[in-house]
Short mmCIF file of C-alpha atoms in Angstrom, two decimals:
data_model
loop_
_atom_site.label_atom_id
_atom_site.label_comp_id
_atom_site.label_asym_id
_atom_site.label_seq_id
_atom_site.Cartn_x
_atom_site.Cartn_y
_atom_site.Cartn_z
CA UNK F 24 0.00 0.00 0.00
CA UNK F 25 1.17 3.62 -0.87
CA UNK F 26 2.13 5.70 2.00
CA UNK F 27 0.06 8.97 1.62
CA UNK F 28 1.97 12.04 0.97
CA UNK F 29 -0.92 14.36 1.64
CA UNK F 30 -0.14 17.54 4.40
CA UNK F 31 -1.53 20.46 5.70
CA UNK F 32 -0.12 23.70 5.96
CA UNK F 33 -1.41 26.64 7.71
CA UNK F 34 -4.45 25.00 6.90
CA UNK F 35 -3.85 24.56 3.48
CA UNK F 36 -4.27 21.18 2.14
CA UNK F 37 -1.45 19.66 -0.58
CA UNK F 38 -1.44 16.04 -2.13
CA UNK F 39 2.46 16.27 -1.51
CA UNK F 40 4.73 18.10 0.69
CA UNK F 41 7.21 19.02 -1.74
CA UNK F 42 6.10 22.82 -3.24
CA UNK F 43 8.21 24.71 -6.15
CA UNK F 44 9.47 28.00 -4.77
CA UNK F 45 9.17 31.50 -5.95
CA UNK F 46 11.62 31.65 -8.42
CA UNK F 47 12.39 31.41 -12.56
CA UNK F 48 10.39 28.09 -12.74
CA UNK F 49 7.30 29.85 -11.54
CA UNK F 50 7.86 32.64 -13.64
CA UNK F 51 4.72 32.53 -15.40
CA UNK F 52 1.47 30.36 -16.20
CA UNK F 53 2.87 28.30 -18.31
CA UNK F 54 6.02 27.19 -16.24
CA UNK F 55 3.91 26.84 -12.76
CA UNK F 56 1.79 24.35 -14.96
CA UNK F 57 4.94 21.76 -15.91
CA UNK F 58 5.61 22.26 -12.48
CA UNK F 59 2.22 21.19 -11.58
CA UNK F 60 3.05 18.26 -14.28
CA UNK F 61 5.78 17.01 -13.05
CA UNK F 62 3.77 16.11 -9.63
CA UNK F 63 4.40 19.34 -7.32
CA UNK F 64 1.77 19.34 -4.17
CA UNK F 65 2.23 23.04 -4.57
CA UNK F 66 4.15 26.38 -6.47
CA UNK F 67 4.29 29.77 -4.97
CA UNK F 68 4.48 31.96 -7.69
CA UNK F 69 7.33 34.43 -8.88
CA UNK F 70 6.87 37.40 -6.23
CA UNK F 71 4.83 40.32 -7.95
CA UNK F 72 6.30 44.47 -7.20
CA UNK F 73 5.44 46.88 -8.61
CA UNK F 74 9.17 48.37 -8.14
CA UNK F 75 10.39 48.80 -11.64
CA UNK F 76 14.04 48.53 -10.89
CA UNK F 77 13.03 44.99 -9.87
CA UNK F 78 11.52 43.84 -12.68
CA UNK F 79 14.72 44.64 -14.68
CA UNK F 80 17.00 41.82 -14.75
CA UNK F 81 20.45 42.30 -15.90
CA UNK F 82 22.04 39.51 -17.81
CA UNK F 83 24.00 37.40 -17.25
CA UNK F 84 22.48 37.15 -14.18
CA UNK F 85 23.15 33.49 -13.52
CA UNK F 86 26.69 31.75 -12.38
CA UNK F 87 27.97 28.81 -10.45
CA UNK F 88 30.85 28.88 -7.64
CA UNK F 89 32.76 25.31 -7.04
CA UNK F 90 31.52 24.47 -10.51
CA UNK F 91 34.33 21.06 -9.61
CA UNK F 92 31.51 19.76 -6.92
CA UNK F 93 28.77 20.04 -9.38
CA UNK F 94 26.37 18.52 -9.16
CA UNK F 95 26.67 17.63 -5.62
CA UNK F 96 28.64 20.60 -4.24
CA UNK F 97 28.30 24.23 -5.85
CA UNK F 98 26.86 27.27 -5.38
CA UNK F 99 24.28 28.92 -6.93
CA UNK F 100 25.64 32.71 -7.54
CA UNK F 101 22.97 34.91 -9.06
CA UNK F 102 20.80 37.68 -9.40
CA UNK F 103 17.07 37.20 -9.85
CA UNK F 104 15.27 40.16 -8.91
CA UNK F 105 10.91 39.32 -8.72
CA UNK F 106 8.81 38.96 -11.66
CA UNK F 107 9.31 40.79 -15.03
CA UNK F 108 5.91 41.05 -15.32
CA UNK F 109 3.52 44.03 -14.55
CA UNK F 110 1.67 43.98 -11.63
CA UNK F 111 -1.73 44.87 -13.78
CA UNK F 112 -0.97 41.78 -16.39
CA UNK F 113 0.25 39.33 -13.33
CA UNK F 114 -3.21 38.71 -12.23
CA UNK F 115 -4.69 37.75 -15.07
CA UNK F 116 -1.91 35.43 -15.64
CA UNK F 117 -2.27 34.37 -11.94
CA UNK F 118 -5.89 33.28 -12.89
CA UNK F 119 -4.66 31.30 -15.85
CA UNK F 120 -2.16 29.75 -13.85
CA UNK F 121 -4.72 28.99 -10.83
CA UNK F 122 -6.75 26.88 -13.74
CA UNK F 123 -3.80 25.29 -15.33
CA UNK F 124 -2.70 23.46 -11.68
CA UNK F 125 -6.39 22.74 -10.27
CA UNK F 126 -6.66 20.05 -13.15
CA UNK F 127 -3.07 18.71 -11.27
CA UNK F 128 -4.23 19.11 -7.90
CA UNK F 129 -1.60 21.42 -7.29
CA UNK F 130 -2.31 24.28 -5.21
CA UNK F 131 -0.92 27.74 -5.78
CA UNK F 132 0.28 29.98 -4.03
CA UNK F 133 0.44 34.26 -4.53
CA UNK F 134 3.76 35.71 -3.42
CA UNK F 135 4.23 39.20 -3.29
CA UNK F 136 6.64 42.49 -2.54
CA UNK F 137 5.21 46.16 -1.70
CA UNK F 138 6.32 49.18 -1.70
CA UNK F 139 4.50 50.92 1.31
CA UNK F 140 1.91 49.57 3.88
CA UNK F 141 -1.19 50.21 1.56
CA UNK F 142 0.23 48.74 -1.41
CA UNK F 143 0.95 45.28 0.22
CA UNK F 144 -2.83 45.67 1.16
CA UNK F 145 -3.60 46.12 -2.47
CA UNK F 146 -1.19 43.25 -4.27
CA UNK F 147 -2.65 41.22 -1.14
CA UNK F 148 -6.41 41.97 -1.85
CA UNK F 149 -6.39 41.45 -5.33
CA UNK F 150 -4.52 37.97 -5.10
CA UNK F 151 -6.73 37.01 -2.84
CA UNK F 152 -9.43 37.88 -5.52
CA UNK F 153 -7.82 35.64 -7.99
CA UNK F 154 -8.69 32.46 -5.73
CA UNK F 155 -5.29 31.25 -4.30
CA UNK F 156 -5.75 29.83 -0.65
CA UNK F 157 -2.41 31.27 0.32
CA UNK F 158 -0.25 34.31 0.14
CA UNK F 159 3.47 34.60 1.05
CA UNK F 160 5.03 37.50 1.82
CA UNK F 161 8.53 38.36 0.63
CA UNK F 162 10.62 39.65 2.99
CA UNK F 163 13.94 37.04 2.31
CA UNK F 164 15.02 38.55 -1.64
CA UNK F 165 18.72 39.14 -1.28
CA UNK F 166 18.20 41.64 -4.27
CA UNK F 167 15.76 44.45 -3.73
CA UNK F 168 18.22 47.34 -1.87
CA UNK F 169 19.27 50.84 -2.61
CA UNK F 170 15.65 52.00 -3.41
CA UNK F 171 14.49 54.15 -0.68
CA UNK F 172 12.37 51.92 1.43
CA UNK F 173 12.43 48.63 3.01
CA UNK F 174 12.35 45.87 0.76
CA UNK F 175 13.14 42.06 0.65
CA UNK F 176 16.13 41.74 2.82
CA UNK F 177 16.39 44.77 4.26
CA UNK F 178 12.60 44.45 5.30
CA UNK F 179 13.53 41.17 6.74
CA UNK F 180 15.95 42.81 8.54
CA UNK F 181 13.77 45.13 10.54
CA UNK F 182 11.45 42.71 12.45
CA UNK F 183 9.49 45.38 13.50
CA UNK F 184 8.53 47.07 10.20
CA UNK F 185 8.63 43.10 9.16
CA UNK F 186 5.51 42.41 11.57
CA UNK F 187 3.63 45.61 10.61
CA UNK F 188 3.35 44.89 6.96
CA UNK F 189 2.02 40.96 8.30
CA UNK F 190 -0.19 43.24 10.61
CA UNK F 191 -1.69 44.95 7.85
CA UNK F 192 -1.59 42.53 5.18
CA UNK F 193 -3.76 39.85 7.71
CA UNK F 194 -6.39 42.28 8.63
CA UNK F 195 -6.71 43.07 5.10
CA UNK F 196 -7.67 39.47 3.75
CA UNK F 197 -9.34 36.45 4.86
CA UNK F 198 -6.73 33.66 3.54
CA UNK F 199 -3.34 32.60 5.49
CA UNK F 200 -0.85 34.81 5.55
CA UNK F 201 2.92 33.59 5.83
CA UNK F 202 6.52 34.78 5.64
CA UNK F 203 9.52 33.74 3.90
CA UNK F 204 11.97 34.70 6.01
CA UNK F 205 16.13 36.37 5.84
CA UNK F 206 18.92 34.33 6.96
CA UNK F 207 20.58 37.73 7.43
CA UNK F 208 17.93 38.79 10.69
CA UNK F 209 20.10 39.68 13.43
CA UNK F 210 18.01 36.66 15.33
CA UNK F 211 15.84 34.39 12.98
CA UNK F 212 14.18 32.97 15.59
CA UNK F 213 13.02 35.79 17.03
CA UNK F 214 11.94 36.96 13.83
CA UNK F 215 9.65 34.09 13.53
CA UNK F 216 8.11 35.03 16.49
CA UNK F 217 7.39 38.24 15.90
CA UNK F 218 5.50 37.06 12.39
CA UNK F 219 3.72 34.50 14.45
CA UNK F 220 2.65 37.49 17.44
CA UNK F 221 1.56 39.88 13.86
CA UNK F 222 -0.67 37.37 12.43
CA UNK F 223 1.47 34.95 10.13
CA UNK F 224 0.08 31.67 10.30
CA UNK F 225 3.52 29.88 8.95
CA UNK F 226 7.21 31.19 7.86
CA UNK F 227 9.48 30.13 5.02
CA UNK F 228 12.98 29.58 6.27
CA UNK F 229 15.18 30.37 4.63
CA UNK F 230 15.80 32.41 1.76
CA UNK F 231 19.10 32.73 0.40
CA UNK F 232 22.05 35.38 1.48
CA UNK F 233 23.46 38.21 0.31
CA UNK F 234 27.50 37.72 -1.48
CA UNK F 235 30.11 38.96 -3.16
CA UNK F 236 32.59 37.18 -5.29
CA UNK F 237 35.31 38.88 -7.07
CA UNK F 238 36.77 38.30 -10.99
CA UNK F 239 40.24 37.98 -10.01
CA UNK F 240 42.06 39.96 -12.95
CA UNK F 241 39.87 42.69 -13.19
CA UNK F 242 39.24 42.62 -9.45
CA UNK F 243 35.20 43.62 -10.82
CA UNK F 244 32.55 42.30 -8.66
CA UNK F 245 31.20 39.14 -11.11
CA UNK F 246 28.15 39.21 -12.88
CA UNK F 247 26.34 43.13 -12.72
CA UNK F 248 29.04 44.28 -10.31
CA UNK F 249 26.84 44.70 -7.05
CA UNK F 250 26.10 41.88 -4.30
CA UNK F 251 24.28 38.82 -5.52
CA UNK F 252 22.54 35.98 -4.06
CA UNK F 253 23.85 32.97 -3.20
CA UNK F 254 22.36 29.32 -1.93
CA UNK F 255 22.85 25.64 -3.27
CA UNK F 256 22.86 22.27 -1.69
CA UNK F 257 25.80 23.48 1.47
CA UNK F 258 23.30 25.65 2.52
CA UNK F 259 21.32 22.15 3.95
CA UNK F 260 22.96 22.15 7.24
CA UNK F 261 22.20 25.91 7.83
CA UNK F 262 18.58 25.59 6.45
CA UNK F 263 18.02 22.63 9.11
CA UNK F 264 19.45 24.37 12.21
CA UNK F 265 17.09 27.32 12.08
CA UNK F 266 13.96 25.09 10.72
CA UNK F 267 14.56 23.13 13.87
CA UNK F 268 15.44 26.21 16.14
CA UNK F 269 11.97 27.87 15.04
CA UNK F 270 10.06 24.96 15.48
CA UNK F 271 10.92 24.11 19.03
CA UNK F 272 10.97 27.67 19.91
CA UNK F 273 7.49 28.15 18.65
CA UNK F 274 5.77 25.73 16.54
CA UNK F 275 4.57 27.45 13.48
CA UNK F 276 4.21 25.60 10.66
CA UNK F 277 7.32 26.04 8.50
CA UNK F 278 7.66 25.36 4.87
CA UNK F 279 11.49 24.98 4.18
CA UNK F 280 13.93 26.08 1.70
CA UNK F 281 17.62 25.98 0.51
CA UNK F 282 19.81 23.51 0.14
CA UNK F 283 17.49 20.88 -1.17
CA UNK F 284 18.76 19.14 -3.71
CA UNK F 285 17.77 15.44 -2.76
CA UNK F 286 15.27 13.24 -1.47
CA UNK F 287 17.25 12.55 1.24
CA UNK F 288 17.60 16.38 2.26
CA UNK F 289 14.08 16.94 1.30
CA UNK F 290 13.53 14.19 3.98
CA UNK F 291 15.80 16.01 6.56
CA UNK F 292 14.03 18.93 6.25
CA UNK F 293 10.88 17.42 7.82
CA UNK F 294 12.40 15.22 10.19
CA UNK F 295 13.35 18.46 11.83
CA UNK F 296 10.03 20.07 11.81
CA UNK F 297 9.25 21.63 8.03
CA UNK F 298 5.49 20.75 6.75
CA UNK F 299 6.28 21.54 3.67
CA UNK F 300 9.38 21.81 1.51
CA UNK F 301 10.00 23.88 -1.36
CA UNK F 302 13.15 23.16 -4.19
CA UNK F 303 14.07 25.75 -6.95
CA UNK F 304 18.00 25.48 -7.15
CA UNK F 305 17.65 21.72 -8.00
CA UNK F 306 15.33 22.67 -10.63
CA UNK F 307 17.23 25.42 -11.99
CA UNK F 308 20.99 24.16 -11.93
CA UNK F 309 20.26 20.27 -11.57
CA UNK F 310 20.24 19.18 -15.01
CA UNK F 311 16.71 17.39 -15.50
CA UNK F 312 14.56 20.41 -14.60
CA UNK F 313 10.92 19.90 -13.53
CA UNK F 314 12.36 15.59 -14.03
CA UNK F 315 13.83 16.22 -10.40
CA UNK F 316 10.62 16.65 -8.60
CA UNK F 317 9.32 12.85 -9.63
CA UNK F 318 12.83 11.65 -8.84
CA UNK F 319 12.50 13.54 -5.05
CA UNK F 320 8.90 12.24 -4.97
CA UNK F 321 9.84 9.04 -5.64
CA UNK F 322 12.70 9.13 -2.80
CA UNK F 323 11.05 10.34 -0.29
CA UNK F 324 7.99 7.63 -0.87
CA UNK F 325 10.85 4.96 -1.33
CA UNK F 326 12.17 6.13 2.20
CA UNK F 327 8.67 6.03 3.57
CA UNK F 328 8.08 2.37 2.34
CA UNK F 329 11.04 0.94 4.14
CA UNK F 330 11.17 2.52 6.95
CA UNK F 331 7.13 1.43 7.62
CA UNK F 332 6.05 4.72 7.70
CA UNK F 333 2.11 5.16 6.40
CA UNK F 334 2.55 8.58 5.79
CA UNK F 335 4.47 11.79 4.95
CA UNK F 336 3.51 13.82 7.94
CA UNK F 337 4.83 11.22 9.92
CA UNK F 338 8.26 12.67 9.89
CA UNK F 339 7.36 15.77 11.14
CA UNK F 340 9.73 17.10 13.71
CA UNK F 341 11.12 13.61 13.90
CA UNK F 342 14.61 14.81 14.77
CA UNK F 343 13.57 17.40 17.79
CA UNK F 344 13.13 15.57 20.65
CA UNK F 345 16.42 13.98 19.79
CA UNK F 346 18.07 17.17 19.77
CA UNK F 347 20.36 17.55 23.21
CA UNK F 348 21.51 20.69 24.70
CA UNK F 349 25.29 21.44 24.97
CA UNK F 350 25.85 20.78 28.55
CA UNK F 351 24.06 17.49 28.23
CA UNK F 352 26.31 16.03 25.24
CA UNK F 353 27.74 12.71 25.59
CA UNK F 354 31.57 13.40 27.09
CA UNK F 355 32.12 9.92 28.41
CA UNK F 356 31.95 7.53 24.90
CA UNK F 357 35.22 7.28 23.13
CA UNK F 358 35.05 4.99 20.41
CA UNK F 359 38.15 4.13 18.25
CA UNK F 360 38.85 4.02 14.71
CA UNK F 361 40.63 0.68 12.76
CA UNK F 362 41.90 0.20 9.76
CA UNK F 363 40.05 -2.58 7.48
CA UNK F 364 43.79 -4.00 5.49
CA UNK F 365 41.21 -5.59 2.76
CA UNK F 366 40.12 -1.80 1.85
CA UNK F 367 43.30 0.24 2.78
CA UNK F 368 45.64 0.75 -0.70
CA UNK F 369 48.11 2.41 1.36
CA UNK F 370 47.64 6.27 -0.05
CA UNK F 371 49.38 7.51 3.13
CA UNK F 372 47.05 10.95 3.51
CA UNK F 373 45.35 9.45 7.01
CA UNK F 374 48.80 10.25 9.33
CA UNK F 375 48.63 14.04 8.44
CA UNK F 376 44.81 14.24 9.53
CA UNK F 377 46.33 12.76 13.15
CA UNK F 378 46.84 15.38 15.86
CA UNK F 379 47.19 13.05 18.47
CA UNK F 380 50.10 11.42 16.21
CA UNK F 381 47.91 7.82 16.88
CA UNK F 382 47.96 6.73 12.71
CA UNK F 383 51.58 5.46 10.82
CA UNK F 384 52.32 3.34 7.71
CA UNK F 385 53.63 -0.21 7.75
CA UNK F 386 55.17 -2.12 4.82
CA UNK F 387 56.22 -0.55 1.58
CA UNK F 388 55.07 0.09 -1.84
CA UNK F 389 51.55 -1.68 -2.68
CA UNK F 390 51.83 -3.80 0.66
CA UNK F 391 52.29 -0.39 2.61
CA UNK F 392 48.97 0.11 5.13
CA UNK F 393 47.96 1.97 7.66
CA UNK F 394 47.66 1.13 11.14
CA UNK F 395 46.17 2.89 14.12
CA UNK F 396 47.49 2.64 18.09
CA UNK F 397 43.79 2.67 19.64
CA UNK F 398 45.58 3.84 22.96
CA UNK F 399 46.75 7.01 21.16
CA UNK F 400 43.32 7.50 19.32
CA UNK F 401 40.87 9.65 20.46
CA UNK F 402 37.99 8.90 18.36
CA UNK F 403 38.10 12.20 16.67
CA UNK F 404 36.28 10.50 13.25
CA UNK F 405 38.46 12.66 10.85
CA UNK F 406 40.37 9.68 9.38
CA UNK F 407 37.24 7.65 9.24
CA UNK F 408 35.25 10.64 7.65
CA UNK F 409 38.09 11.38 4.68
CA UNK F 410 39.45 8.16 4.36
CA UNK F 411 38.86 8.23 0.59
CA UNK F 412 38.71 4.01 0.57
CA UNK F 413 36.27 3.89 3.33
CA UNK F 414 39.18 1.71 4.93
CA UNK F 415 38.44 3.19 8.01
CA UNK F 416 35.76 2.35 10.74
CA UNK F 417 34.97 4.33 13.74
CA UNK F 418 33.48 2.06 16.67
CA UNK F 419 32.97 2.03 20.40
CA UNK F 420 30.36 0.92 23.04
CA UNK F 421 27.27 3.14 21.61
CA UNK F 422 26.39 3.94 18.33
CA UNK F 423 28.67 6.63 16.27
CA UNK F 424 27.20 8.75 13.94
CA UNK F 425 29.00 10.54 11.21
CA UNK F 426 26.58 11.03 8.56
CA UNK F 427 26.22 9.91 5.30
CA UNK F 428 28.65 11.92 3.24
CA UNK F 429 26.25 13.60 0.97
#
């Protein structure tokens, strides 16, 4: 029997968990339907401004950084401002869009970017009249700066002029309101609370930061020559801290973003409290476009099969309660590494990731191997972690966990 992927956020229902984000791939009606194709629960569409300057992109505006980890380990340099579109043809395209997804069972989602208190009113009213459920509120674009009010970012920024634009945009409209939040807040988590105390029913985290990287001969900013966005699938580990910080400080639904690139991060992601998850970088830089979302899909029902789970919202804030403080961390266990000789070919790097000076080579030439003094070894789990044979195993009296690699 098929585990069932259904979930409900803010009181939204989706057939699946995993939602496109508000990005290039919902830049338009046509794109959030092969979104909706390809077997997305949900898409938030491309955030609508009426801010000119943001609707200008510059080109190239697109770039990777550690283009030698591709696919598994880059990072997605760029600037993507909100949607080229104008705010009095979005609608109607909204509408279209709305159609093309209902005959998917996709639900959309508005997302949207003012310019002053009245106007978020407005974009939020009239997307509201086009029949989404849902409305997110931008405040996480790394772009939008340098115009003269608080936008994006810098409204992220200020989580008091944050919470009176949720203030005003919830009293103005009867659907759930929620926040896609800045990893650059001086404290995320308190953020999230103070879009929880204004009215948000749920927050996004996070969206991606604000960088620089440099074009060494010319010693030119890359791309357009201002700051740029960057996320990609490093950003995981980050994402997960503050999705699991917010949801044990205070249990608002949280849809979560960056550094999704697999099923197995888009499983992490729940596990440590996200309802709902939305991808964009994996569609954008991944090489199979929309083809990922069936292939995450299929993971994370593949994962939900053998582990006997019946369904999706089961893993829900799995990892919390599992979470320990720092004064209660296990300071007693010392397990050992040991060198399996059938695996070890001798390369020689382990000794220099040592510091206790525990790791030296026997025999020469293709007998040479490594051997470890367990009295000397402090269970540290770099050699077992780099060991580029997998030659080495870390044990001891409880279980050791060093991850999966990816």
């Amino acid at each position: 029997m098929k585990p069932d992927l259904n979930v409900e956020y803010c009181g939204v229902k989706f057939k699946n968990p995993l939602i496109v984000a508000s990005a290039t791939p919902t830049k338009n009606a046509e794109y959030m339907r092969k979104c909706a194709e390809a077997g997305a629960g949900g898409v938030i569409s491309k955030t609508i401004s009426p801010e000119k300057l943001a609707q200008r992109y510059s080109a190239p505006r697109f770039t990777v950084l550690h283009k030698r980890g591709w696919p598994e380990i880059y990072s997605n340099y760029s600037c993507e401002a909100l949607s080229t579109i104008d705010v009095d043809d979005w609608f109607p395209e909204m509408v279209k869009a709305k159609k093309a997804c209902d005959e998917y069972n996709c639900t959309v989602v508005g997302s949207i970017s003012g310019i002053s208190i009245p106007n978020w009113q407005e974009l939020a009213k009239k997307m509201e009249d086009v029949g989404v459920p849902m409305i997110e509120l931008n405040f996480g674009c790394p772009h939008p700066k340098d115009l003269g009010y608080k936008s994006g970012q810098v409204l992220g920024n200020s989580p008091e002029a944050a919470a009176e634009v949720v203030n005003a945009v919830v009293n103005s409209v009867s659907i759930p309101v929620f926040t896609k939040l800045t990893g650059e807040a001086v404290n995320i988590v308190e953020s999230a609370g103070a879009m929880k105390a204004a009215g948000a029913k749920g927050v996004t985290v996070i969206n991606r930061y604000s960088s620089l990287d440099i074009d060494l001969p010319s010693g030119r900013p890359i791309l357009h020559s201002a700051f740029a966005g960057v996320g990609g699938p490093w950003m995981r580990p980050i994402m997960l801290k503050w999705v699991a910080k917010i949801a044990q400080a205070h249990g608002v639904p949280i849809s979560a973003t960056n550094g999704i690139y697999t099923w197995q991060d888009f499983v992490k992601a729940m596990m440590v409290g996200a309802t709902t998850v939305q991808i964009c970088t994996a569609i954008i830089y991944g090489g199979k476009k929309f083809g990922v979302i069936e292939e995450i899909l299929q993971g994370l029902e593949n994962f939900l099969i053998e582990n006997n789970y019946s369904a999706a919202r089961e893993l829900i804030g799995l990892t919390l309660p599992q979470i320990v403080s720092w004064d209660k961390v296990d300071r007693t266990s010392k397990p050992t590494s040991k060198v399996d000789n059938n695996l070890c070919d001798g390369c020689a790097i382990c000794p220099n990731w040592c510091f206790k000076d525990a790791i030296k080579m026997i025999g020469k030439g293709d007998d040479a191997k490594a051997i470890i003094d367990p009295l000397k070894c402090e269970g540290c789990g770099l050699c077992s972690s780099l060991c580029p044979r997998d030659a080495i195993e870390l044990k001891g009296d409880v279980p050791v966990y060093l991850g999966d690699f990816n």
